[in-house]
PDB file of C-alpha atoms in Angstrom:
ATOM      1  CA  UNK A  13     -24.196  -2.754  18.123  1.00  0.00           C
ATOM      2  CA  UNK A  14     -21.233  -4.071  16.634  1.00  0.00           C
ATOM      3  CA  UNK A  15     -18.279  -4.531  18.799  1.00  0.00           C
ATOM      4  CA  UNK A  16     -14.826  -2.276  18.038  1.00  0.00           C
ATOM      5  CA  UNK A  17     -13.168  -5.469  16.054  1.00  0.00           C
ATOM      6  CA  UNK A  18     -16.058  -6.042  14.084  1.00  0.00           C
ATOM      7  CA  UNK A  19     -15.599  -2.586  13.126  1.00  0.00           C
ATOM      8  CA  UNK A  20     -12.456  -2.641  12.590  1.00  0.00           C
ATOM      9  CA  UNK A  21     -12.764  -5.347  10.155  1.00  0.00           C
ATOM     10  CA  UNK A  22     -15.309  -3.427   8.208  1.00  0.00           C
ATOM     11  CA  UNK A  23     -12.806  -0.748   7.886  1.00  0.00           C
ATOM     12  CA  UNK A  24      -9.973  -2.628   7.177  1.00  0.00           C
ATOM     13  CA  UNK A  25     -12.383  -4.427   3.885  1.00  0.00           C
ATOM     14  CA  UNK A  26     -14.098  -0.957   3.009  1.00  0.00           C
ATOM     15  CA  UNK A  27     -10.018   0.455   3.251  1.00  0.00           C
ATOM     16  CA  UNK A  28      -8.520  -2.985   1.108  1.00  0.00           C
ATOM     17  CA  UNK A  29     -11.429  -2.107  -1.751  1.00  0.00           C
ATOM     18  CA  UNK A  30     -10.775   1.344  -1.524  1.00  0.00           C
ATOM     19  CA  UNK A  31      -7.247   0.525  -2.597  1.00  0.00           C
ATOM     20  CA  UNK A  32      -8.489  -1.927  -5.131  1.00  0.00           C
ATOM     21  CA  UNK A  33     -10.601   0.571  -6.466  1.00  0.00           C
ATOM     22  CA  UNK A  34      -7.804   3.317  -6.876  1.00  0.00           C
ATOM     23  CA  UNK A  35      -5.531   0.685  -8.950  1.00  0.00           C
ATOM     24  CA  UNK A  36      -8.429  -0.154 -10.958  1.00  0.00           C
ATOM     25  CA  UNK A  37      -8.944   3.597 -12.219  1.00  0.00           C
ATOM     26  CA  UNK A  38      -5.173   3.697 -12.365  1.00  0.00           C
ATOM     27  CA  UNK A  39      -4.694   1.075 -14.582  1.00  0.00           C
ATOM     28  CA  UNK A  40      -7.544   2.543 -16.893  1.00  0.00           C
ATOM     29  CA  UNK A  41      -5.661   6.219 -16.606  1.00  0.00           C
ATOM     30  CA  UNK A  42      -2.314   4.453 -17.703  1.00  0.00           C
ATOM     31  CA  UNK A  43      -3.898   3.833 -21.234  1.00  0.00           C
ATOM     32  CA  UNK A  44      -4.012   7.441 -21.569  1.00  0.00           C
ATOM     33  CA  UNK A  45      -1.094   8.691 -19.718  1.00  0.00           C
ATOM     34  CA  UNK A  46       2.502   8.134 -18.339  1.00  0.00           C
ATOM     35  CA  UNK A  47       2.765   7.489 -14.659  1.00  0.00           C
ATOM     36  CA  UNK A  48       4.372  10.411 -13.439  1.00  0.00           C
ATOM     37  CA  UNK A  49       1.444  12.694 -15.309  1.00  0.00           C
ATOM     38  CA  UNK A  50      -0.787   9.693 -13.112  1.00  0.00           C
ATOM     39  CA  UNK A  51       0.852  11.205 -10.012  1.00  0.00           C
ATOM     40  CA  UNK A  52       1.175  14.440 -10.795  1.00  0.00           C
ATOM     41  CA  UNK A  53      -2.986  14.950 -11.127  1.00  0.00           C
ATOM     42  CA  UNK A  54      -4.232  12.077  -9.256  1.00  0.00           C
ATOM     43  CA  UNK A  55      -1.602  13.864  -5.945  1.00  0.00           C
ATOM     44  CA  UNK A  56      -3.472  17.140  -6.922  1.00  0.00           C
ATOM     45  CA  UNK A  57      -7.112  16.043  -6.155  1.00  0.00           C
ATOM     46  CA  UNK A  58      -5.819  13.481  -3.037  1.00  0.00           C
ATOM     47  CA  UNK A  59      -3.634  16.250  -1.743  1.00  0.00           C
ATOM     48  CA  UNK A  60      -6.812  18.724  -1.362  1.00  0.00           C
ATOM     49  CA  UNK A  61      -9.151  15.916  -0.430  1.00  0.00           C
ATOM     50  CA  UNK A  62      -6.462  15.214   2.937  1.00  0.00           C
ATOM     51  CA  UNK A  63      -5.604  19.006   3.196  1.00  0.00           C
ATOM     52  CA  UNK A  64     -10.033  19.517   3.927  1.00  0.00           C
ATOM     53  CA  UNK A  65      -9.470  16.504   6.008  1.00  0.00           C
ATOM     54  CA  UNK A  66      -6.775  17.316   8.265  1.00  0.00           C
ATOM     55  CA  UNK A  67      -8.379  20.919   8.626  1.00  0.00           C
ATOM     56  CA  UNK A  68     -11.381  19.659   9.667  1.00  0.00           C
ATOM     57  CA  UNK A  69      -9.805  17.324  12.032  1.00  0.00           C
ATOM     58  CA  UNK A  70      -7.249  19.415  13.177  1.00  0.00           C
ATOM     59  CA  UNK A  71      -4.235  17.376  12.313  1.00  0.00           C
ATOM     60  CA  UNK A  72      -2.949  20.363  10.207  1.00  0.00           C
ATOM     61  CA  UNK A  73       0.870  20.864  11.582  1.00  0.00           C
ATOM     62  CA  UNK A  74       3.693  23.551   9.870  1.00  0.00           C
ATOM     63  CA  UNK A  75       4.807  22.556   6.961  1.00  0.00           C
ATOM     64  CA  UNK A  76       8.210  22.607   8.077  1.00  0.00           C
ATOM     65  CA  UNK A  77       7.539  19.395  10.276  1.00  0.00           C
ATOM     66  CA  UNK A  78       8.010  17.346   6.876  1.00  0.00           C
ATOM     67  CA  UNK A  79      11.461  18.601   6.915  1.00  0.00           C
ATOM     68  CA  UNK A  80      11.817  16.100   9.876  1.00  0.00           C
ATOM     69  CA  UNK A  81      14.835  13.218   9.282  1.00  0.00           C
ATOM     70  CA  UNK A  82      11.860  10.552   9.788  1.00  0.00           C
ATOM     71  CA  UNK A  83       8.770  12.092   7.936  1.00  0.00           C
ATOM     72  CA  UNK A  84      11.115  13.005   5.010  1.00  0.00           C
ATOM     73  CA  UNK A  85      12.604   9.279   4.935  1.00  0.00           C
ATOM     74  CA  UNK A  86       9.147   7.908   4.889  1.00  0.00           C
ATOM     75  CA  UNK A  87       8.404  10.208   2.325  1.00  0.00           C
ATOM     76  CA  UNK A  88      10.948   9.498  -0.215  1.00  0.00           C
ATOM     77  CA  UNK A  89      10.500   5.551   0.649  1.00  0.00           C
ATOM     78  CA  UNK A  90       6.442   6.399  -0.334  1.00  0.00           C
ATOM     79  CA  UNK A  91       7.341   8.222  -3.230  1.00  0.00           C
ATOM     80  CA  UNK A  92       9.678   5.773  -4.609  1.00  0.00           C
ATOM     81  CA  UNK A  93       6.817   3.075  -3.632  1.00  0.00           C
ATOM     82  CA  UNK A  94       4.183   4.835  -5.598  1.00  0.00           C
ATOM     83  CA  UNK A  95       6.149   4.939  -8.369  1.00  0.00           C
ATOM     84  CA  UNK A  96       7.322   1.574  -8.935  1.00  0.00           C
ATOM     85  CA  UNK A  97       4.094   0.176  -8.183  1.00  0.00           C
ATOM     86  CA  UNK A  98       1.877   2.710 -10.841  1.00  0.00           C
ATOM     87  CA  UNK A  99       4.856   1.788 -13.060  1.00  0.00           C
ATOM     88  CA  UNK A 100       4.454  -1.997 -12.665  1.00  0.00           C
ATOM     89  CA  UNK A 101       0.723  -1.975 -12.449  1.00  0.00           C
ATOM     90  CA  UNK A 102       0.566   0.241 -16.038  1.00  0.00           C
ATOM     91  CA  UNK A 103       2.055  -2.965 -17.834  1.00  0.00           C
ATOM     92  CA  UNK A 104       0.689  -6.482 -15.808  1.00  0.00           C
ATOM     93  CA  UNK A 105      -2.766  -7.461 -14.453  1.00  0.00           C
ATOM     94  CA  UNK A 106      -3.638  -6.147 -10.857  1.00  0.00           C
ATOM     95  CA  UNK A 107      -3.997  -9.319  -9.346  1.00  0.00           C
ATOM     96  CA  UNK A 108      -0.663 -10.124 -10.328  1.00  0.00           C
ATOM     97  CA  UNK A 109       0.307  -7.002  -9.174  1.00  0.00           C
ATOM     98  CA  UNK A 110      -1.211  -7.545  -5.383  1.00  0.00           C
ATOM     99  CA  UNK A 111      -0.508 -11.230  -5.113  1.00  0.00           C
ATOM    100  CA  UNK A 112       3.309 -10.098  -4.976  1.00  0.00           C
ATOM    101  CA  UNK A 113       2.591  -6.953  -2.709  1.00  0.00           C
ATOM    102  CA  UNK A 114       1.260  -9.322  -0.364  1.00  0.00           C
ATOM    103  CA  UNK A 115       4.693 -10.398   0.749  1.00  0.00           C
ATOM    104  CA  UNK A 116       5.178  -6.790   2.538  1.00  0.00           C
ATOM    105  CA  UNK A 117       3.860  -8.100   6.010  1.00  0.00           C
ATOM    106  CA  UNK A 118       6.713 -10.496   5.765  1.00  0.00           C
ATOM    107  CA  UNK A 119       9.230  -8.166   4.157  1.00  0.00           C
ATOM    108  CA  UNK A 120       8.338  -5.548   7.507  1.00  0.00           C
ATOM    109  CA  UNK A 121       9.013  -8.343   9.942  1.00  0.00           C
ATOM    110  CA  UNK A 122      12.140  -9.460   7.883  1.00  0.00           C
ATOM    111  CA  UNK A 123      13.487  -5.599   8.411  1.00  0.00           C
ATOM    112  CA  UNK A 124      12.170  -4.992  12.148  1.00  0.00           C
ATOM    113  CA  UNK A 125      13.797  -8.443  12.635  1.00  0.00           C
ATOM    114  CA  UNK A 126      17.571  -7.234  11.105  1.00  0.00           C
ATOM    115  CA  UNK A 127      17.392  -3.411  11.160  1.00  0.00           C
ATOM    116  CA  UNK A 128      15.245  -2.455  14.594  1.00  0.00           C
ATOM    117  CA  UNK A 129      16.069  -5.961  16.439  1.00  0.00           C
ATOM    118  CA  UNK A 130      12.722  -7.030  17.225  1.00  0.00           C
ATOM    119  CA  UNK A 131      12.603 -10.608  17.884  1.00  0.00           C
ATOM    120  CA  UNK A 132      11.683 -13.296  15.568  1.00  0.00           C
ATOM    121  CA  UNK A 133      11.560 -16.843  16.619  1.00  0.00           C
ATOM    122  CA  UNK A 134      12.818 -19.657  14.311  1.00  0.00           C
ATOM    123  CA  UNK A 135       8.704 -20.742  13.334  1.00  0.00           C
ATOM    124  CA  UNK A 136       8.695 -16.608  11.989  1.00  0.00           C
ATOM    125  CA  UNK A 137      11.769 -17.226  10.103  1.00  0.00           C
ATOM    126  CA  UNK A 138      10.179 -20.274   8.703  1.00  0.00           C
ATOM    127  CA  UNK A 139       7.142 -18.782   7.506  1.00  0.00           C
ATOM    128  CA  UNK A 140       9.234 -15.584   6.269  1.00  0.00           C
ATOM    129  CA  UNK A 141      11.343 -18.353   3.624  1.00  0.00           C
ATOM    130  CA  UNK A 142       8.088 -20.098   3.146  1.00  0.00           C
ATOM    131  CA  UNK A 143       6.572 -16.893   1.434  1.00  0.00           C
ATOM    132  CA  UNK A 144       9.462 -15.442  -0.520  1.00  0.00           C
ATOM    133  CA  UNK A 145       8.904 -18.696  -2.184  1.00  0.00           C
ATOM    134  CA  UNK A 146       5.598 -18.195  -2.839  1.00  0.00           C
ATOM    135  CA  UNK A 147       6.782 -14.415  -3.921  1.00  0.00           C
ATOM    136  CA  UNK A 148       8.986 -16.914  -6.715  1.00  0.00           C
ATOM    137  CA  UNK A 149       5.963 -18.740  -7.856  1.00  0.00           C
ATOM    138  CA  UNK A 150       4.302 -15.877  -8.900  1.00  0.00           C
ATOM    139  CA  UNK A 151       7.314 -13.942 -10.333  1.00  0.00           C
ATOM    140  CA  UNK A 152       8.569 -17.282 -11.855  1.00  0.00           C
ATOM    141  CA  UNK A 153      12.003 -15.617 -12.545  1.00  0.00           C
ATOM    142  CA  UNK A 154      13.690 -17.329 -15.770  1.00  0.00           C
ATOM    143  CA  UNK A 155      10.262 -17.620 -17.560  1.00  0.00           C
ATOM    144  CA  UNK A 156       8.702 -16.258 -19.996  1.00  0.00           C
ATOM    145  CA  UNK A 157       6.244 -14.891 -17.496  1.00  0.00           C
ATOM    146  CA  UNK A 158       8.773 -12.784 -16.085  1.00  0.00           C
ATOM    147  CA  UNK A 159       8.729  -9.104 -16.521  1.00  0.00           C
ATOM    148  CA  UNK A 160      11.106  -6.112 -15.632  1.00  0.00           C
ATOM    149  CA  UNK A 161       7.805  -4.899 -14.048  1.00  0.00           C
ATOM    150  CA  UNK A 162       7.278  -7.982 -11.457  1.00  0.00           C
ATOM    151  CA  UNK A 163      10.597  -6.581 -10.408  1.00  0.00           C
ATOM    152  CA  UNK A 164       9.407  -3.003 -10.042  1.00  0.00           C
ATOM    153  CA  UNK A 165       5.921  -4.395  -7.533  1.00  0.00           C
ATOM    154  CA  UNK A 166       9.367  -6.008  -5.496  1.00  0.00           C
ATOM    155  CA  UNK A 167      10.752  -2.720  -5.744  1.00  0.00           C
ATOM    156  CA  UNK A 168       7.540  -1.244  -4.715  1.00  0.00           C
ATOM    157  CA  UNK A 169       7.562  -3.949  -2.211  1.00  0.00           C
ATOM    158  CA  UNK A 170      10.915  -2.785  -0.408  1.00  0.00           C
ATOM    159  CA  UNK A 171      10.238   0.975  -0.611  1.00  0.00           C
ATOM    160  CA  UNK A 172       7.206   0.472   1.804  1.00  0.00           C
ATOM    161  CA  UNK A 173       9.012  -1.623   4.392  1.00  0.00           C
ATOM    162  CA  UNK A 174      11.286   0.941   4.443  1.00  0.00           C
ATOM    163  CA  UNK A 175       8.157   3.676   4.456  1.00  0.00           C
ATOM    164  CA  UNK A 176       6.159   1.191   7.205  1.00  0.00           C
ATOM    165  CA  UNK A 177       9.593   0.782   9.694  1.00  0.00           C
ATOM    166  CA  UNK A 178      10.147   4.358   9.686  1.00  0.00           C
ATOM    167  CA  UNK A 179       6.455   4.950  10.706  1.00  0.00           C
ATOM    168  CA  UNK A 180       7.401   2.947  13.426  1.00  0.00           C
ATOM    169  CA  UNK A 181      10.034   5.051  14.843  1.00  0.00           C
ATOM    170  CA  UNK A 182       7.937   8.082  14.300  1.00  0.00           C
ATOM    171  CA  UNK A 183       6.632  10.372  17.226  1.00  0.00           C
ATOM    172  CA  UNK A 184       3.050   9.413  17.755  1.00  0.00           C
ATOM    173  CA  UNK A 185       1.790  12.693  18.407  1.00  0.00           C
ATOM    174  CA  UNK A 186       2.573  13.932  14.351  1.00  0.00           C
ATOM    175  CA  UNK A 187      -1.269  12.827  13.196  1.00  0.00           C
ATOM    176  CA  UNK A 188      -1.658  10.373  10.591  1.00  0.00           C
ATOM    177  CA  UNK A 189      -3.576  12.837   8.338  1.00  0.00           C
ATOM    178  CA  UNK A 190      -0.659  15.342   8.634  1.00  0.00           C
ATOM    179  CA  UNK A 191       1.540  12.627   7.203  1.00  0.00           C
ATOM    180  CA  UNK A 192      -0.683  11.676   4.811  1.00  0.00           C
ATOM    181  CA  UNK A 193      -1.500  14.853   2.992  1.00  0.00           C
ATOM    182  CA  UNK A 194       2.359  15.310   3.309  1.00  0.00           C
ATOM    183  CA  UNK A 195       2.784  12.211   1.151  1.00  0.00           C
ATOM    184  CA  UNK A 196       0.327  13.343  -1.387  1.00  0.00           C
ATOM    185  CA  UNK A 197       1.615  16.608  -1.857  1.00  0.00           C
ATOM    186  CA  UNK A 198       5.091  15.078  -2.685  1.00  0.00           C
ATOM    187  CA  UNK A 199       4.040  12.226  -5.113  1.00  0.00           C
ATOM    188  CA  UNK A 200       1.778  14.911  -6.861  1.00  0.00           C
ATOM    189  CA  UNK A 201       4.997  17.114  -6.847  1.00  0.00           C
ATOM    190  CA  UNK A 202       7.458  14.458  -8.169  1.00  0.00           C
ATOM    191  CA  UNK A 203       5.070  13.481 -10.591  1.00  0.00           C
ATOM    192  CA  UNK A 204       4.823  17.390 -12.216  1.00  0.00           C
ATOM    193  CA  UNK A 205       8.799  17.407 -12.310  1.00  0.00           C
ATOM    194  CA  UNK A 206       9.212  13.978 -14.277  1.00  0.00           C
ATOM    195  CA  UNK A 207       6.689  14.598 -16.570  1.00  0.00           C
ATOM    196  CA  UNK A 208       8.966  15.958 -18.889  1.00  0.00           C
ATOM    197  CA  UNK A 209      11.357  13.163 -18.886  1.00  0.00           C
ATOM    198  CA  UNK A 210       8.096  10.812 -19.480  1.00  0.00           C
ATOM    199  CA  UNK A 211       7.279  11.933 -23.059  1.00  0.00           C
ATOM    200  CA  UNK A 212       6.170  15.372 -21.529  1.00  0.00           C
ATOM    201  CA  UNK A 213       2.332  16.361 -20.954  1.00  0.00           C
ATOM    202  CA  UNK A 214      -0.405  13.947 -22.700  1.00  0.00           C
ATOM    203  CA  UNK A 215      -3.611  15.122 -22.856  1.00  0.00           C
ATOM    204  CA  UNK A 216      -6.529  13.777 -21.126  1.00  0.00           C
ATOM    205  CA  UNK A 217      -9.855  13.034 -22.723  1.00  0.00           C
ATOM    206  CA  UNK A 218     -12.421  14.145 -19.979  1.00  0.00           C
ATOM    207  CA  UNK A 219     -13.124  10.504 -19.035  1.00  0.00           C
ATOM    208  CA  UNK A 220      -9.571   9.818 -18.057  1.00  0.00           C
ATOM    209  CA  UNK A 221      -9.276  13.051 -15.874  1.00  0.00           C
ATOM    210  CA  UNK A 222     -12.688  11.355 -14.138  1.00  0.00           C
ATOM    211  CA  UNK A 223     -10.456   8.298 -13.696  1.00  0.00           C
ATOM    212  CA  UNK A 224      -7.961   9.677 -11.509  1.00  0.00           C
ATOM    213  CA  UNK A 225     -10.633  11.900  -9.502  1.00  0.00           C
ATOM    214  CA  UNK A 226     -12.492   8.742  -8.821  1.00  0.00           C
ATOM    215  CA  UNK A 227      -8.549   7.106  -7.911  1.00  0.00           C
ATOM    216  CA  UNK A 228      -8.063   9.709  -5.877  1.00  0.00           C
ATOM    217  CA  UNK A 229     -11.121   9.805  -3.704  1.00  0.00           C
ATOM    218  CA  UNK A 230     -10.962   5.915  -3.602  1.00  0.00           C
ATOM    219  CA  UNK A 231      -7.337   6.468  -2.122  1.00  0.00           C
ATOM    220  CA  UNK A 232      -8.101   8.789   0.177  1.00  0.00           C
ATOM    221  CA  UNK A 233     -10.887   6.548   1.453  1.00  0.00           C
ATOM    222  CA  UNK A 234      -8.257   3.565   1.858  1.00  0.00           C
ATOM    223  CA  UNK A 235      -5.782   5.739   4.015  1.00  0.00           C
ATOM    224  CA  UNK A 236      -8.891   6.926   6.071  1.00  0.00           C
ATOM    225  CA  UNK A 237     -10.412   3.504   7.038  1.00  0.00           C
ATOM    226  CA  UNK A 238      -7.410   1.905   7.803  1.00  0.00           C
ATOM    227  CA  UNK A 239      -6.350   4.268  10.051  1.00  0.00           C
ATOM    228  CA  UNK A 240      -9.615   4.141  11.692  1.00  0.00           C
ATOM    229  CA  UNK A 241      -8.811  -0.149  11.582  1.00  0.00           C
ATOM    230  CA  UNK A 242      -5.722   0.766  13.065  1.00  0.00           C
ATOM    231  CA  UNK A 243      -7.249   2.947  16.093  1.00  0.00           C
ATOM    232  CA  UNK A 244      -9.908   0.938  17.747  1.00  0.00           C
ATOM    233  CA  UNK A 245      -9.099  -2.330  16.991  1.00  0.00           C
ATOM    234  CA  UNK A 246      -6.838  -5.436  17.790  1.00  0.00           C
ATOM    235  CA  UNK A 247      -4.528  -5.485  15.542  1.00  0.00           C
ATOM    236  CA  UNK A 248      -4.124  -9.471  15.901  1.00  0.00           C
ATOM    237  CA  UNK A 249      -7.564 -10.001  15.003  1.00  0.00           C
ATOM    238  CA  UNK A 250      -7.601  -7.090  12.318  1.00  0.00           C
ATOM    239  CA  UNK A 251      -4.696  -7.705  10.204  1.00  0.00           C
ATOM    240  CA  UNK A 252      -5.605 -10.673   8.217  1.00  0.00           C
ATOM    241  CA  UNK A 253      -8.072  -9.063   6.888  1.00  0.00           C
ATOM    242  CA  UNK A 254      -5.757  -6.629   4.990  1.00  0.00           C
ATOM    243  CA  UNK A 255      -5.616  -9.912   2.898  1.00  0.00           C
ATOM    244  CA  UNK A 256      -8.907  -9.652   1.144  1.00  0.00           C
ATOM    245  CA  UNK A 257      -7.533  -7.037  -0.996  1.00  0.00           C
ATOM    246  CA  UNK A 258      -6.294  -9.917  -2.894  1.00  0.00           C
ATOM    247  CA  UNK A 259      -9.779 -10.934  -3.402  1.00  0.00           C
ATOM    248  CA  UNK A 260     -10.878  -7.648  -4.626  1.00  0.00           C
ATOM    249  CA  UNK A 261      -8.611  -7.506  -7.211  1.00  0.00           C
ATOM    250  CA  UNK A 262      -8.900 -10.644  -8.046  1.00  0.00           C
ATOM    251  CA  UNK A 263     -12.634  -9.789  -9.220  1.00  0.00           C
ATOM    252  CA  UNK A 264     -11.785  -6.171 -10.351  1.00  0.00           C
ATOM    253  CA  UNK A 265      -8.989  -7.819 -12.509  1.00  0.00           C
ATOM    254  CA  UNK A 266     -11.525 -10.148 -14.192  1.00  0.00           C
ATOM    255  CA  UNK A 267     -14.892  -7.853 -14.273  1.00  0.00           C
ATOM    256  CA  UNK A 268     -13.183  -4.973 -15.729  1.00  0.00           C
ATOM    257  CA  UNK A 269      -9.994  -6.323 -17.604  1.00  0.00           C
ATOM    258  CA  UNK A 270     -10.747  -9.756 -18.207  1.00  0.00           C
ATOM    259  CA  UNK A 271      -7.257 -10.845 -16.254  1.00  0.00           C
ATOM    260  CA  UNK A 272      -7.050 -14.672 -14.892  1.00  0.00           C
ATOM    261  CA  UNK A 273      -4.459 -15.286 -13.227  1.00  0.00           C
ATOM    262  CA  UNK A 274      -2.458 -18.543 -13.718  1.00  0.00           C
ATOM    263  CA  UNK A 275      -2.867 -21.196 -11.575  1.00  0.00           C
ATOM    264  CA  UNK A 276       0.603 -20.830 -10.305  1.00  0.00           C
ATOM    265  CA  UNK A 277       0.051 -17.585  -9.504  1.00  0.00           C
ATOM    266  CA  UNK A 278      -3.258 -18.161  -7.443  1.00  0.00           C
ATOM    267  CA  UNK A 279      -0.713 -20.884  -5.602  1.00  0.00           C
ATOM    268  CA  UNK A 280       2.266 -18.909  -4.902  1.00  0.00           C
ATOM    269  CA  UNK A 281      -0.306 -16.146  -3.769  1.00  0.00           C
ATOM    270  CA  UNK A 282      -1.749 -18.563  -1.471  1.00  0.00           C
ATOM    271  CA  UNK A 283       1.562 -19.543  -0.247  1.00  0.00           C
ATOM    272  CA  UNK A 284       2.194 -15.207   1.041  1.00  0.00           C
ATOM    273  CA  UNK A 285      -1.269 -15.226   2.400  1.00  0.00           C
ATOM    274  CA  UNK A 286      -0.463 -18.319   4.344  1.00  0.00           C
ATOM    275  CA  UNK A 287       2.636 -17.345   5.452  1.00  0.00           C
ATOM    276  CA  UNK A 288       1.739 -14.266   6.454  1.00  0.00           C
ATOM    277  CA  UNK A 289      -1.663 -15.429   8.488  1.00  0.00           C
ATOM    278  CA  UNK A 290       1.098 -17.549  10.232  1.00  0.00           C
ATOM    279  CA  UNK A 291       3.340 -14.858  11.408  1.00  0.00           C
ATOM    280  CA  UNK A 292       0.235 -13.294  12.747  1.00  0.00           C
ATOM    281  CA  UNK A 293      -0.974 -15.751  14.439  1.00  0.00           C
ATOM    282  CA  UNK A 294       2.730 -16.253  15.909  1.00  0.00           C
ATOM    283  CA  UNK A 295       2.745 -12.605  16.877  1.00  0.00           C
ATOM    284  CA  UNK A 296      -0.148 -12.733  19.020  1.00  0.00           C
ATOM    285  CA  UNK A 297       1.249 -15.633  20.294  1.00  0.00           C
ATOM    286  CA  UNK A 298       3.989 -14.553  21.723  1.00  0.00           C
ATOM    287  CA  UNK A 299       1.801 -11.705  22.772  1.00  0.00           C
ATOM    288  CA  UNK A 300       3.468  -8.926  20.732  1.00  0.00           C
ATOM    289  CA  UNK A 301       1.817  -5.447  21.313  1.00  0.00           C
ATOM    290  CA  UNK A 302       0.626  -5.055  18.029  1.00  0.00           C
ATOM    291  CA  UNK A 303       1.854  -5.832  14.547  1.00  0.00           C
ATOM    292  CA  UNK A 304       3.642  -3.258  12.464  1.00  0.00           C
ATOM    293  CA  UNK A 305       1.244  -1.023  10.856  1.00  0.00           C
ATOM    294  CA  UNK A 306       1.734  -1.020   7.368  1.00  0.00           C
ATOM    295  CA  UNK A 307       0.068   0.672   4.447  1.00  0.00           C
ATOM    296  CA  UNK A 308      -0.759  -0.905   1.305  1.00  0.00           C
ATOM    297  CA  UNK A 309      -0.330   1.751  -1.396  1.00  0.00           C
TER     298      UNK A 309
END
């Protein structure tokens, strides 16, 4: 029998390759298709996969309870996350894409350190500067390596600190699936209504529609086994291994794309994964309940 943080490690890797997985058919999709028309059908199929889900569980709650100041903050900070990031990840490799998405543990502590007054000691501070630096090795700003779209994953980047601090502030007894499906249904909604401004409606060749299904149910997977992570076990000895999405996409990026990375952006990756196992480490430390629980997508 395997004890509840070995579990919860096996659900945090199944729920980082679920994500992995969902970027991969994304990026395939986006050859096809703009990103809103992206969120607009893959939201359809993840919205009705979470909708079964919450039924089942019972975690369905009125609709009206997205209405709430919180959930509809976290929403539009989710929405305008999605977004960026399909936007960014439609024009750069997805390792590139994750290595700088790895600096949102950092970015959450930043905000919960200046906007909810949580403390941070000086070594946290230290390891925060430490990875926005290795955030600048991989964007490399000033070179020709640097893309409007490294700015939109930074972008993407902010939208879900702002997402993952407002989860924190949210009453615990609205169920994660609720929110969830909540989220889907508004991405999938945004997505129909900027679809015009996008070019309009592309059509799909059956292969692409199988894409998003398959991004979809890969998502939906990744919000599940997290929040099973999340539930039964230690979130100190869990939450470095939200890090091996890196890893997966690292291989995704190469088997199916034929992406390398630069060897600057392997460092400066290294450099946020560092950084971030160190503020870990220093939260459990100091003997901090639990860190915040962020999302990755």
């Amino acid at each position: 029998m395997l004890s509840d943080n070995a579990r919860a490690a096996l659900f945090m890797l199944v729920s980082m390759a679920g994500f992995v997985v969902n970027d991969t058919f994304v990026k395939l999709a986006a050859d096809h298709i703009s990103p809103p028309q992206i969120m607009a059908v893959r939201g359809v199929v993840a919205s009705l996969l979470l909708f079964l889900l919450a039924w089942r569980m019972g975690a369905l709650r009125p609709l009206a309870m997205a209405m709430k100041p919180r959930l509809l903050v976290r929403t539009i900070a989710d929405i305008t996350a999605t977004l960026s990031y399909i936007t960014a990840l439609s024009h750069m490799p997805i390792a590139n894409a994750s290595a700088i998405f790895q600096a949102l543990p950092l970015t959450v502590t930043l905000g919960a350190a200046l906007f909810l007054g949580e403390p941070v000691g000086w070594r946290r501070w230290a390891a925060i500067a430490v990875g926005f630096v290795g955030v600048l090795v991989i964007v490399r700003p000033g070179t020709d390596g640097f893309t409007i779209y490294s700015l939109a994953v930074l972008a993407s980047v902010a939208a879900s600190a702002v997402r993952d601090l407002t989860t924190r502030r949210m009453d615990p007894k609205v169920p994660s699936l609720f929110i969830a499906m909540i989220t889907a249904i508004a991405v999938s909604l945004l997505g129909w209504l900027l679809i015009p401004l996008a070019g309009g409606w592309r059509p799909m060749p059956a292969l692409t529609l199988v894409h998003l299904s398959c991004a979809a149910a890969s998502i939906a997977v990744g919000y599940i086994f997290i929040v099973q992570a999340m539930r039964i076990g230690d979130m100190g000895f869990v939450a470095p291994f939200r890090y091996a999405v890196l890893v997966f996409a690292l291989i995704l990026g190469l088997v199916v794309f034929g992406d390398l990375p630069s060897p600057l952006t392997l460092l400066g990756a290294a450099i946020v994964v560092a950084s971030g196992l160190y503020t870990l480490y220093r939260e459990r430390v100091r003997g901090v309940a639990a860190p915040i629980k962020t999302q990755v997508h």
